[in-house]
Coordinates of N, CA and C in Angstrom, one line a residue:
M1 N 37.0 -46.5 80.7 CA 38.2 -45.6 79.1 C 39.0 -46.9 79.2
G2 N 39.3 -47.2 80.5 CA 40.8 -48.4 80.0 C 40.8 -49.2 79.3
I3 N 39.1 -49.7 79.2 CA 38.7 -51.0 78.3 C 38.9 -50.6 77.0
F4 N 38.4 -49.6 76.9 CA 38.2 -49.3 75.9 C 39.2 -48.7 74.7
K5 N 41.1 -48.2 76.0 CA 41.2 -48.2 75.1 C 42.1 -49.1 74.8
K6 N 42.4 -50.5 75.8 CA 42.1 -51.3 74.8 C 42.2 -52.7 73.9
I7 N 40.6 -52.1 73.4 CA 40.0 -52.8 72.7 C 40.3 -51.7 71.6
F8 N 40.5 -50.7 71.4 CA 41.5 -49.6 70.1 C 42.4 -50.1 69.9
S9 N 43.1 -50.1 71.0 CA 44.4 -49.8 70.3 C 44.9 -52.1 70.1
S10 N 43.8 -53.1 70.7 CA 43.3 -54.2 70.0 C 43.7 -54.0 68.4
G11 N 42.0 -53.3 68.5 CA 41.7 -53.4 67.1 C 42.8 -52.7 65.7
S12 N 43.4 -51.8 66.2 CA 43.9 -50.9 65.4 C 45.1 -51.7 64.6
K13 N 45.8 -52.7 65.9 CA 46.8 -53.8 65.7 C 46.6 -54.6 64.5
I14 N 45.5 -54.9 64.4 CA 44.7 -55.9 63.9 C 44.4 -55.3 62.1
V15 N 43.9 -53.7 62.4 CA 43.9 -53.8 61.2 C 45.4 -53.5 60.3
D16 N 45.7 -52.6 60.8 CA 47.2 -52.5 60.5 C 48.6 -53.8 59.9
N17 N 48.1 -55.0 60.6 CA 48.7 -56.0 60.3 C 48.0 -56.2 59.4
G18 N 46.4 -56.5 59.8 CA 46.1 -57.3 57.2 C 46.6 -56.1 56.1
T19 N 46.6 -54.4 56.2 CA 47.1 -53.8 55.9 C 48.4 -53.8 55.2
F20 N 49.4 -54.4 55.9 CA 50.3 -54.4 55.6 C 50.6 -55.8 55.0
K21 N 49.2 -57.1 55.3 CA 49.9 -58.3 54.0 C 49.6 -57.8 53.4
E22 N 48.8 -57.2 53.1 CA 48.0 -56.8 51.8 C 48.7 -55.5 50.8
R23 N 49.8 -55.0 51.4 CA 51.3 -54.4 51.2 C 52.2 -55.2 50.3
V24 N 52.1 -56.4 51.8 CA 53.7 -56.9 51.2 C 52.5 -58.6 50.1
A25 N 51.4 -58.3 49.5 CA 50.7 -59.4 48.9 C 51.5 -58.5 47.0
F26 N 50.6 -57.3 47.2 CA 50.8 -56.4 46.4 C 52.0 -56.3 45.5
K27 N 53.6 -56.2 46.6 CA 54.7 -56.1 45.7 C 56.0 -57.3 45.4
F28 N 54.4 -58.3 45.6 CA 55.3 -60.1 45.9 C 54.0 -60.0 44.3
D29 N 53.6 -59.9 44.1 CA 52.9 -60.5 42.5 C 53.9 -59.3 41.5
K30 N 53.8 -58.0 42.0 CA 54.9 -56.9 40.5 C 56.2 -57.4 40.4
I31 N 56.7 -58.4 42.0 CA 58.4 -59.0 41.3 C 57.5 -60.0 40.7
L32 N 56.6 -60.8 40.6 CA 56.9 -62.2 40.4 C 56.1 -61.5 38.7
K33 N 55.4 -60.7 38.1 CA 55.8 -60.3 36.9 C 56.9 -59.7 36.2
G34 N 57.9 -59.6 36.9 CA 59.3 -58.8 36.4 C 59.2 -57.0 36.7
E35 N 57.7 -56.5 37.6 CA 58.5 -55.7 37.4 C 59.6 -54.9 38.4
K36 N 59.5 -54.1 38.9 CA 60.2 -53.8 39.2 C 60.0 -52.5 40.4
V37 N 60.6 -53.1 41.8 CA 59.3 -52.3 42.7 C 61.0 -51.7 43.2
V38 N 60.6 -50.4 43.9 CA 61.5 -49.8 44.1 C 61.3 -50.1 45.9
A39 N 62.8 -50.1 46.5 CA 62.3 -50.2 48.2 C 61.9 -49.3 48.6
P40 N 61.4 -49.3 49.9 CA 60.5 -47.6 50.2 C 61.2 -47.2 50.4
K41 N 61.4 -45.7 50.6 CA 62.0 -45.0 51.4 C 62.3 -44.8 52.6
Y42 N 62.6 -43.5 53.2 CA 62.0 -43.1 54.4 C 61.6 -42.0 55.0
E43 N 61.3 -41.4 55.8 CA 60.0 -39.9 55.9 C 61.0 -38.8 55.7
T44 N 62.2 -38.7 55.4 CA 63.2 -37.7 55.4 C 63.7 -38.1 54.4
E45 N 64.0 -38.8 54.2 CA 64.5 -39.3 52.4 C 63.5 -39.5 51.5
K46 N 62.4 -40.0 52.1 CA 61.3 -39.0 51.2 C 60.4 -37.6 50.1
K47 N 61.0 -37.0 51.6 CA 60.5 -35.4 51.6 C 61.6 -34.8 51.5
A48 N 63.3 -35.2 50.9 CA 64.2 -35.1 50.6 C 64.1 -35.0 48.9
Y49 N 63.8 -36.7 48.8 CA 63.6 -36.6 47.1 C 62.1 -35.6 46.8
E50 N 60.9 -35.3 46.9 CA 60.2 -35.0 46.2 C 61.0 -33.4 47.0
D51 N 61.4 -32.2 47.4 CA 62.2 -31.3 47.2 C 63.3 -31.5 46.1
V52 N 63.8 -32.2 45.7 CA 64.8 -32.4 44.8 C 63.8 -32.5 43.0
M53 N 63.4 -33.4 42.7 CA 62.2 -33.0 42.2 C 61.5 -32.3 41.4
K54 N 61.1 -31.7 42.0 CA 60.4 -29.7 42.2 C 62.2 -28.9 41.2
N55 N 62.9 -29.9 42.2 CA 64.8 -28.8 40.6 C 64.7 -28.8 39.3
D56 N 64.1 -28.4 38.3 CA 63.8 -28.3 36.8 C 64.9 -28.5 36.2
E57 N 65.7 -28.0 37.1 CA 68.1 -28.3 36.4 C 68.7 -30.1 36.9
I58 N 68.0 -29.9 37.9 CA 67.8 -31.8 38.5 C 67.7 -32.5 37.9
K59 N 66.8 -32.0 36.9 CA 65.3 -32.9 36.8 C 66.1 -33.3 35.7
K60 N 66.7 -33.0 34.9 CA 67.1 -32.4 33.8 C 68.4 -33.4 33.0
E61 N 69.5 -33.3 34.7 CA 70.2 -33.8 34.8 C 70.6 -35.1 35.3
I62 N 69.0 -35.6 35.4 CA 69.0 -37.0 35.7 C 68.7 -38.0 34.6
E63 N 67.6 -37.2 33.7 CA 67.0 -37.7 32.6 C 68.6 -38.3 31.2
I64 N 69.5 -37.2 31.1 CA 71.0 -37.1 30.7 C 71.3 -38.5 30.6
K65 N 71.7 -39.3 29.0 CA 72.8 -40.2 29.8 C 73.3 -40.4 29.3
H66 N 74.5 -39.9 30.5 CA 76.0 -40.0 30.2 C 76.5 -41.2 29.2
E67 N 77.2 -41.1 28.4 CA 77.9 -42.5 28.1 C 79.2 -42.9 28.6
T68 N 80.3 -42.2 29.0 CA 81.1 -42.4 30.0 C 80.8 -42.8 30.6
L69 N 80.0 -42.8 31.5 CA 79.6 -43.8 33.0 C 79.8 -45.1 32.7
V70 N 78.0 -45.3 31.4 CA 78.2 -46.8 30.7 C 78.9 -47.3 30.7
E71 N 80.4 -47.0 29.4 CA 81.3 -47.3 29.6 C 82.2 -47.4 30.5
N72 N 82.6 -46.9 31.4 CA 83.1 -46.9 33.1 C 82.3 -48.4 33.8
M73 N 80.7 -48.9 33.9 CA 79.9 -49.6 34.0 C 80.6 -50.5 33.6
N74 N 80.2 -50.9 32.3 CA 80.7 -52.0 31.3 C 82.0 -52.8 32.3
K75 N 82.6 -52.0 32.3 CA 84.1 -52.4 31.9 C 84.7 -53.2 33.9
F76 N 83.4 -52.7 34.8 CA 83.6 -53.4 36.1 C 83.4 -55.5 35.6
N77 N 84.0 -55.8 36.1 CA 84.1 -57.3 36.2 C 83.9 -57.5 38.3
I78 N 82.5 -58.8 38.1 CA 82.9 -59.0 39.5 C 82.7 -60.8 39.6
K79 N 83.5 -61.2 40.3 CA 83.9 -62.8 40.6 C 83.4 -62.8 41.8
S80 N 83.3 -63.8 42.4 CA 82.1 -65.0 43.5 C 83.6 -65.7 43.7
S81 N 83.9 -65.6 45.4 CA 84.7 -66.7 45.0 C 85.0 -67.3 46.6
E82 N 85.8 -68.5 48.0 CA 85.5 -68.3 49.6 C 85.9 -67.2 50.0
V83 N 85.2 -67.2 51.0 CA 86.0 -66.5 52.0 C 87.6 -66.6 52.4
I84 N 88.4 -65.9 52.8 CA 89.7 -66.2 52.9 C 90.6 -65.7 53.8
E85 N 90.5 -67.1 54.6 CA 90.8 -66.2 56.7 C 91.8 -65.5 56.1
N86 N 91.7 -65.1 57.0 CA 92.6 -63.7 57.4 C 92.9 -63.3 59.0
S87 N 93.2 -64.4 59.0 CA 93.5 -63.7 60.8 C 95.1 -63.9 61.6
K88 N 95.5 -62.7 61.8 CA 96.3 -62.3 63.0 C 97.8 -63.0 62.8
S89 N 96.8 -63.4 63.5 CA 98.0 -64.6 64.1 C 98.3 -66.4 63.8
S90 N 98.8 -67.1 63.2 CA 98.8 -68.9 63.0 C 99.4 -69.3 63.9
R91 N 99.8 -68.4 65.6 CA 100.5 -69.3 67.0 C 99.2 -69.9 67.0
Q92 N 100.2 -71.1 67.4 CA 99.3 -72.0 68.6 C 98.6 -71.8 69.3
L93 N 97.5 -71.0 70.2 CA 97.3 -71.7 71.9 C 97.3 -72.6 72.5
P94 N 97.7 -72.4 73.7 CA 97.9 -73.3 75.2 C 96.3 -74.3 74.5
T95 N 96.8 -75.5 74.5 CA 95.5 -76.0 75.0 C 94.9 -77.3 74.9
R96 N 94.1 -78.4 74.7 CA 94.7 -79.8 75.0 C 95.2 -80.4 74.0
E97 N 94.6 -80.4 74.0 CA 94.7 -80.4 71.5 C 96.2 -80.2 71.4
T98 N 96.9 -79.2 71.9 CA 98.0 -78.2 71.6 C 99.5 -79.6 72.0
E99 N 98.8 -79.5 73.5 CA 99.2 -80.2 73.8 C 99.8 -81.5 73.7
T100 N 98.2 -82.6 73.6 CA 99.2 -83.7 73.1 C 100.2 -83.8 71.8
E101 N 99.1 -82.7 70.6 CA 100.4 -82.5 69.5 C 102.2 -82.3 69.1
H102 N 102.7 -81.9 71.1 CA 102.8 -81.4 70.8 C 103.7 -81.8 71.9
K103 N 103.3 -83.1 72.4 CA 104.2 -83.0 73.8 C 105.9 -83.9 74.3
N104 N 106.3 -84.5 73.0 CA 107.3 -84.4 72.3 C 108.5 -83.3 72.1
D105 N 107.7 -82.1 71.7 CA 108.4 -81.1 71.0 C 109.3 -80.7 72.0
P106 N 110.1 -80.3 71.8 CA 111.6 -79.2 72.9 C 110.9 -78.0 73.5
T107 N 110.8 -77.4 71.7 CA 109.6 -76.9 71.8 C 108.9 -76.2 72.4
W108 N 108.2 -76.7 72.9 CA 106.7 -76.9 74.4 C 106.4 -76.9 75.3
E109 N 107.7 -78.1 75.7 CA 108.3 -78.0 77.2 C 107.4 -77.6 77.6
Y110 N 107.1 -76.7 78.3 CA 107.0 -76.0 79.1 C 105.4 -74.9 78.9
F111 N 105.5 -75.9 77.8 CA 103.5 -75.7 77.0 C 103.1 -73.9 76.4
F112 N 104.2 -73.9 76.4 CA 103.8 -72.5 75.3 C 105.0 -72.5 74.4
Y113 N 104.9 -71.4 73.6 CA 105.7 -72.1 72.4 C 106.9 -71.6 72.5
E114 N 108.1 -71.9 72.1 CA 109.0 -70.9 72.4 C 109.9 -70.6 70.6
P115 N 109.6 -69.0 71.1 CA 110.0 -68.5 69.7 C 111.1 -68.5 69.4
P116 N 112.2 -69.4 68.1 CA 113.7 -69.5 67.7 C 114.2 -68.0 68.0
K117 N 115.7 -67.6 68.5 CA 115.9 -66.7 68.9 C 116.7 -66.1 68.1
E118 N 116.7 -66.3 66.7 CA 116.6 -65.5 65.6 C 115.7 -64.5 65.7
Q119 N 114.4 -64.7 65.8 CA 113.7 -63.8 65.3 C 113.0 -62.7 67.4
M120 N 113.8 -63.3 68.2 CA 113.4 -62.2 70.2 C 114.4 -61.6 70.0
L121 N 113.4 -60.6 71.0 CA 113.8 -58.9 70.6 C 115.3 -59.1 71.2
P122 N 115.9 -58.5 71.2 CA 117.1 -57.7 71.8 C 117.4 -58.2 73.4
N123 N 117.8 -58.6 74.2 CA 118.5 -58.6 75.1 C 117.3 -59.2 75.9
R124 N 116.6 -60.5 75.4 CA 115.4 -60.8 76.0 C 116.0 -62.8 75.8
L125 N 115.2 -63.5 77.4 CA 115.7 -64.7 77.2 C 115.0 -65.5 77.1
T126 N 114.4 -67.1 77.0 CA 113.6 -67.7 77.7 C 113.5 -68.4 79.0
L127 N 112.6 -68.8 79.1 CA 112.5 -69.1 80.2 C 113.6 -70.7 80.5
R128 N 113.3 -71.6 78.9 CA 114.5 -72.5 79.8 C 115.4 -71.6 79.6
E129 N 116.1 -71.5 78.7 CA 117.1 -70.2 79.5 C 117.9 -70.3 80.9
A130 N 116.6 -69.5 81.4 CA 117.0 -69.4 82.5 C 117.2 -69.9 83.6
L131 N 116.4 -70.9 83.9 CA 116.3 -72.1 84.1 C 117.6 -71.9 84.5
E132 N 118.1 -72.8 83.2 CA 119.6 -73.2 82.7 C 120.6 -72.7 83.7
F133 N 120.4 -71.4 83.2 CA 121.7 -70.2 84.1 C 121.7 -70.7 85.4
L134 N 120.7 -70.4 86.3 CA 120.0 -70.5 87.6 C 121.0 -71.6 87.9
R135 N 120.4 -72.3 87.8 CA 120.9 -74.1 87.6 C 122.4 -73.8 87.6
T136 N 123.0 -73.8 86.6 CA 124.7 -73.4 86.5 C 125.7 -72.8 88.2
K137 N 124.8 -71.9 87.7 CA 125.1 -70.5 88.2 C 125.1 -71.8 90.1
Y138 N 123.8 -72.2 90.1 CA 123.4 -72.3 92.2 C 124.5 -73.7 92.2
E139 N 124.8 -73.8 91.1 CA 125.8 -75.9 91.0 C 127.8 -75.0 91.9
T140 N 127.6 -73.9 90.6 CA 128.9 -73.4 91.3 C 129.3 -72.9 93.0
T141 N 128.2 -72.1 93.1 CA 128.0 -72.2 94.4 C 128.2 -73.8 95.5
Q142 N 127.8 -74.8 95.2 CA 128.0 -75.4 96.1 C 129.6 -76.8 95.9
V143 N 130.3 -76.3 95.3 CA 131.0 -77.3 94.1 C 132.1 -77.4 95.4
K144 N 132.6 -77.8 96.6 CA 133.2 -78.5 97.6 C 134.6 -77.6 97.0
P145 N 135.6 -77.0 97.6 CA 136.6 -76.6 98.6 C 137.6 -77.5 96.9
G146 N 137.9 -78.6 96.9 CA 139.3 -79.4 96.9 C 138.3 -79.5 95.4
S147 N 137.6 -79.6 94.9 CA 136.8 -79.9 93.5 C 136.7 -78.4 92.6
Q148 N 138.3 -78.4 92.5 CA 138.2 -77.5 91.4 C 138.5 -77.9 89.8
D149 N 138.3 -79.5 90.0 CA 138.2 -79.6 88.0 C 136.8 -78.8 87.5
R150 N 135.5 -79.2 88.6 CA 134.2 -79.0 88.6 C 133.7 -77.7 88.9
L151 N 134.5 -77.2 89.2 CA 134.5 -76.3 90.0 C 134.2 -74.8 88.0
T152 N 135.7 -75.3 87.3 CA 136.6 -74.5 85.9 C 135.4 -75.0 85.6
E153 N 134.7 -77.0 84.6 CA 133.8 -77.3 84.0 C 132.6 -76.6 84.3
L154 N 132.0 -75.8 85.2 CA 130.6 -75.7 85.3 C 131.0 -74.0 84.9
E155 N 132.2 -73.1 85.3 CA 132.2 -71.3 85.5 C 131.9 -71.8 83.1
K156 N 132.8 -73.0 82.2 CA 132.8 -72.6 81.1 C 131.9 -72.8 80.7
C157 N 130.6 -74.0 81.1 CA 129.3 -73.6 81.0 C 128.7 -72.4 80.4
L158 N 129.2 -71.8 82.3 CA 127.7 -70.5 82.1 C 128.8 -69.5 81.0
S159 N 129.9 -69.3 80.7 CA 130.1 -68.6 79.6 C 130.0 -68.8 77.9
E160 N 129.7 -70.3 77.9 CA 129.8 -71.0 76.3 C 128.3 -70.4 76.6
H161 N 127.4 -70.4 77.5 CA 125.9 -70.8 77.2 C 125.2 -69.1 76.4
D162 N 124.1 -69.9 75.9 CA 123.5 -68.3 75.2 C 123.0 -67.5 75.2
T163 N 123.2 -67.4 76.7 CA 123.0 -66.1 78.4 C 123.5 -64.9 78.3
A164 N 124.4 -66.4 78.7 CA 126.0 -64.9 78.1 C 126.5 -64.1 76.9
K165 N 126.0 -64.9 76.2 CA 126.2 -64.2 74.2 C 125.4 -63.3 74.1
R166 N 124.1 -63.4 74.4 CA 123.0 -62.2 74.2 C 121.9 -61.6 74.8
I167 N 122.9 -61.9 76.0 CA 122.3 -61.2 77.0 C 123.6 -60.5 78.5
D168 N 123.0 -58.9 78.9 CA 124.0 -58.2 79.7 C 124.3 -58.4 80.6
R169 N 125.9 -58.5 81.6 CA 125.9 -59.3 82.2 C 125.4 -58.7 82.8
E170 N 125.1 -57.5 83.5 CA 124.5 -56.5 84.2 C 123.0 -57.0 84.9
K171 N 122.5 -57.9 83.6 CA 121.0 -58.0 83.9 C 121.5 -59.7 84.1
L172 N 122.0 -60.4 83.3 CA 122.5 -61.5 84.2 C 122.6 -61.6 85.8
D173 N 123.3 -60.2 85.9 CA 123.6 -61.0 88.0 C 122.1 -59.7 88.5
Q174 N 121.5 -59.5 88.1 CA 120.3 -59.4 88.5 C 119.4 -60.4 88.8
I175 N 119.4 -60.9 87.1 CA 118.5 -62.1 87.4 C 118.8 -62.6 88.4
W176 N 120.2 -63.0 88.9 CA 120.8 -64.5 89.9 C 120.1 -63.6 90.9
K177 N 120.5 -62.4 91.8 CA 119.8 -61.4 92.7 C 119.0 -61.7 93.0
Y178 N 117.5 -61.5 92.4 CA 116.7 -61.9 92.8 C 115.8 -63.0 92.6
F179 N 116.2 -63.6 91.7 CA 115.5 -66.0 91.3 C 116.5 -66.0 92.0
R180 N 117.6 -66.4 92.2 CA 118.3 -67.4 92.7 C 117.9 -68.6 93.5
P181 N 118.1 -69.8 93.9 CA 117.6 -70.6 95.4 C 118.2 -70.0 96.4
F182 N 117.4 -70.2 98.2 CA 118.0 -69.5 98.8 C 117.3 -71.1 99.6
A183 N 118.1 -70.5 100.5 CA 117.8 -71.3 101.9 C 117.3 -70.9 103.7
R184 N 116.3 -70.1 103.7 CA 115.7 -69.5 105.1 C 115.8 -70.7 106.2
S185 N 116.4 -70.2 107.2 CA 116.4 -71.0 108.5 C 116.0 -69.9 110.0
D186 N 114.8 -71.5 110.1 CA 114.3 -70.6 111.3 C 114.0 -71.1 112.2
Q187 N 113.7 -70.8 114.0 CA 113.5 -71.6 114.9 C 112.8 -72.4 115.2
Q188 N 112.9 -73.3 115.3 CA 111.6 -74.0 115.8 C 111.8 -74.7 117.0
K189 N 110.3 -74.3 117.7 CA 110.0 -74.9 119.7 C 109.8 -76.2 119.2
V190 N 109.8 -77.0 120.0 CA 109.2 -78.5 119.8 C 108.6 -78.0 121.6
V191 N 107.4 -79.3 121.1 CA 106.5 -79.7 122.0 C 107.1 -80.6 122.9
K192 N 107.5 -81.0 124.1 CA 107.8 -82.1 124.9 C 107.0 -83.5 124.9
K193 N 106.4 -84.8 124.7 CA 105.3 -85.3 124.4 C 104.4 -85.4 125.2
L194 N 105.6 -85.4 126.9 CA 104.6 -85.1 128.3 C 103.4 -84.6 128.1
D195 N 103.7 -82.7 127.9 CA 103.4 -81.6 128.1 C 102.6 -81.9 126.6
L196 N 102.5 -82.7 125.8 CA 101.3 -82.6 124.3 C 99.9 -84.1 125.5
A197 N 100.4 -84.6 125.6 CA 99.7 -85.8 126.3 C 99.4 -85.3 127.6
Y198 N 99.5 -84.5 128.0 CA 98.9 -83.1 129.2 C 97.5 -83.1 129.1
L199 N 98.4 -82.3 127.6 CA 97.2 -81.4 127.2 C 95.7 -81.9 126.3
Q200 N 96.4 -83.1 125.8 CA 94.8 -83.8 125.8 C 94.4 -84.0 126.5
D201 N 94.8 -84.7 127.4 CA 93.9 -85.0 128.5 C 93.3 -83.0 129.3
V202 N 92.9 -82.8 129.1 CA 93.0 -81.3 129.8 C 91.1 -81.7 128.6
M203 N 92.3 -81.4 127.4 CA 90.8 -81.1 126.3 C 89.7 -82.2 126.3
H204 N 89.9 -83.4 126.7 CA 89.5 -84.1 126.5 C 88.8 -84.6 127.7
G205 N 88.7 -83.8 128.8 CA 88.2 -84.0 130.5 C 88.8 -84.8 131.2
K206 N 89.3 -85.3 130.9 CA 89.5 -86.6 131.3 C 90.9 -86.3 132.5
I207 N 91.2 -84.9 133.0 CA 92.1 -84.7 133.5 C 91.1 -82.9 134.0
D208 N 91.3 -82.8 135.7 CA 90.9 -81.1 136.0 C 91.5 -80.0 135.2
D209 N 91.1 -79.0 135.0 CA 92.2 -78.2 134.0 C 92.4 -76.9 134.7
K210 N 91.8 -77.0 136.6 CA 92.5 -75.9 137.1 C 93.6 -75.3 137.3
G211 N 94.2 -76.2 137.6 CA 95.2 -75.8 137.4 C 96.2 -75.8 136.0
F212 N 95.7 -75.5 134.8 CA 96.3 -76.3 133.6 C 96.6 -74.7 133.5
F213 N 95.8 -73.8 133.8 CA 97.1 -72.2 133.1 C 98.4 -71.7 134.5
D214 N 98.7 -72.8 134.5 CA 99.4 -72.4 136.1 C 100.5 -73.3 135.9
I215 N 100.5 -74.1 135.2 CA 101.7 -75.1 135.0 C 103.1 -74.1 135.1
G216 N 103.2 -73.4 134.5 CA 105.2 -72.6 135.1 C 105.2 -72.0 136.0
K217 N 103.4 -71.3 137.3 CA 104.3 -71.7 138.2 C 104.1 -72.4 139.2
Q218 N 104.4 -74.1 139.1 CA 103.7 -74.7 139.8 C 104.9 -75.0 140.8
D219 N 105.1 -75.3 142.0 CA 106.2 -76.8 142.5 C 107.1 -77.0 141.9
P220 N 108.6 -77.0 141.5 CA 109.2 -77.8 140.4 C 109.3 -79.2 141.2
R221 N 109.8 -78.9 143.0 CA 109.2 -80.8 143.7 C 108.8 -81.0 143.0
T222 N 106.8 -81.1 142.3 CA 105.6 -82.1 142.3 C 105.2 -82.1 141.1
P223 N 106.1 -82.0 140.0 CA 105.6 -82.3 138.7 C 105.8 -83.3 138.9
K224 N 104.8 -85.1 137.9 CA 105.2 -85.8 137.7 C 106.9 -85.9 136.5
T225 N 107.0 -85.0 135.7 CA 107.6 -85.3 134.5 C 109.8 -85.5 135.6
V226 N 110.9 -86.1 134.0 CA 111.7 -86.3 134.7 C 112.6 -84.9 135.0
D227 N 112.1 -84.5 134.4 CA 112.9 -82.7 134.0 C 112.6 -81.8 135.7
G228 N 110.9 -82.7 136.2 CA 110.7 -81.6 137.5 C 111.0 -82.6 138.2
R229 N 111.5 -84.0 138.3 CA 111.9 -84.6 139.5 C 114.4 -84.5 139.8
E230 N 114.2 -83.9 138.9 CA 115.9 -82.9 138.7 C 115.8 -81.7 139.8
K231 N 114.9 -81.5 138.8 CA 114.7 -79.9 139.5 C 114.4 -79.5 141.0
A232 N 113.6 -80.7 141.5 CA 113.5 -81.0 142.7 C 114.4 -82.3 143.6
R233 N 115.1 -82.6 142.8 CA 116.6 -83.1 143.8 C 117.6 -81.7 143.9
I234 N 117.6 -80.7 142.5 CA 119.2 -79.6 143.1 C 118.3 -78.9 144.1
L235 N 117.4 -78.7 144.5 CA 116.3 -77.9 145.0 C 117.1 -78.6 146.2
E236 N 117.2 -79.9 146.5 CA 116.7 -80.2 147.9 C 118.3 -80.2 149.0
V237 N 119.3 -80.4 147.3 CA 120.5 -80.4 147.3 C 121.0 -79.4 148.2
E238 N 120.3 -77.8 147.6 CA 120.7 -76.2 148.4 C 119.7 -75.8 149.5
E239 N 118.6 -77.0 149.6 CA 118.1 -76.6 151.6 C 119.0 -77.6 152.5
I240 N 119.5 -78.3 152.1 CA 120.3 -79.7 152.8 C 122.1 -78.5 153.1
K241 N 122.3 -78.1 151.9 CA 123.8 -77.1 152.0 C 123.3 -76.3 152.6
K242 N 121.7 -75.3 152.6 CA 121.5 -73.9 153.4 C 121.4 -74.2 154.7
L243 N 121.0 -76.0 155.2 CA 120.8 -76.0 156.7 C 122.8 -76.4 157.2
E244 N 123.0 -77.0 156.6 CA 124.5 -77.4 157.1 C 125.5 -75.5 157.7
N245 N 124.9 -74.6 156.5 CA 126.1 -73.5 156.7 C 125.3 -72.7 158.3
K246 N 124.2 -73.3 158.1 CA 123.3 -72.0 158.9 C 123.8 -73.3 160.4
E247 N 123.9 -74.0 160.6 CA 124.7 -74.9 161.6 C 125.6 -74.9 161.8
D248 N 126.8 -74.8 161.0 CA 128.5 -74.2 161.0 C 128.2 -72.9 161.4
K249 N 127.1 -72.1 160.9 CA 127.5 -70.6 162.1 C 127.1 -70.9 163.6
S250 N 126.1 -71.7 163.5 CA 125.7 -71.5 165.1 C 126.8 -71.8 166.4
Q251 N 127.2 -73.3 165.4 CA 128.8 -73.5 166.1 C 129.8 -73.3 165.8
N252 N 129.8 -72.0 165.5 CA 130.8 -71.2 165.7 C 131.3 -70.2 166.5
D253 N 129.5 -69.7 167.5 CA 129.3 -68.9 167.6 C 129.0 -69.1 168.8

């Protein structure tokens, strides 16, 4: 049953393809002869057209020639032209070509276009202005107590800077609070070279690692380090003092 179905479907496809080519050739001959060939209608459109053509009043309206419509159609004047480029934005994006083109342009120093100050929104500043403000403000904190002239010069630069003229004082204080340079001091643990060498010997198997985890528990009189020998000497002195005290007590008794 499946074989017959495949044969029938393939045969029907061949027939449909042949009839389609015949219809195309028939329509094409009409077009070459100069006859008007109406585009085929969809089934729903075709049914609606047949229903309309059954109405005599609509047929009369279609057959009437309206002179005003003809005059209005004759007034149309169509001119062809090239496509006008209607780009919403002409701003250049940061690409390799624009970087090469504007490498010496101050407005492209940070690899993006800096708009003119007249076109900027109120209470806004550029990255360049923010860095200049932070750098000058930071220099005022690093001035030595005896350099009063330098401090006065920096404060004058801050007061005459564009940021002081266009940006609110409160906003500048917030920028300085959250984006100012700072230094962090952390406590660093330094490993002794002798301990590091001992650890490397243990890792390479040169030394038995049985007592590796008991390094802090070992008798300080026996280590081979300088600190160990110093501790051993101190303990030896303390033991001698204890023995002397015992002898003094026994003699007194």
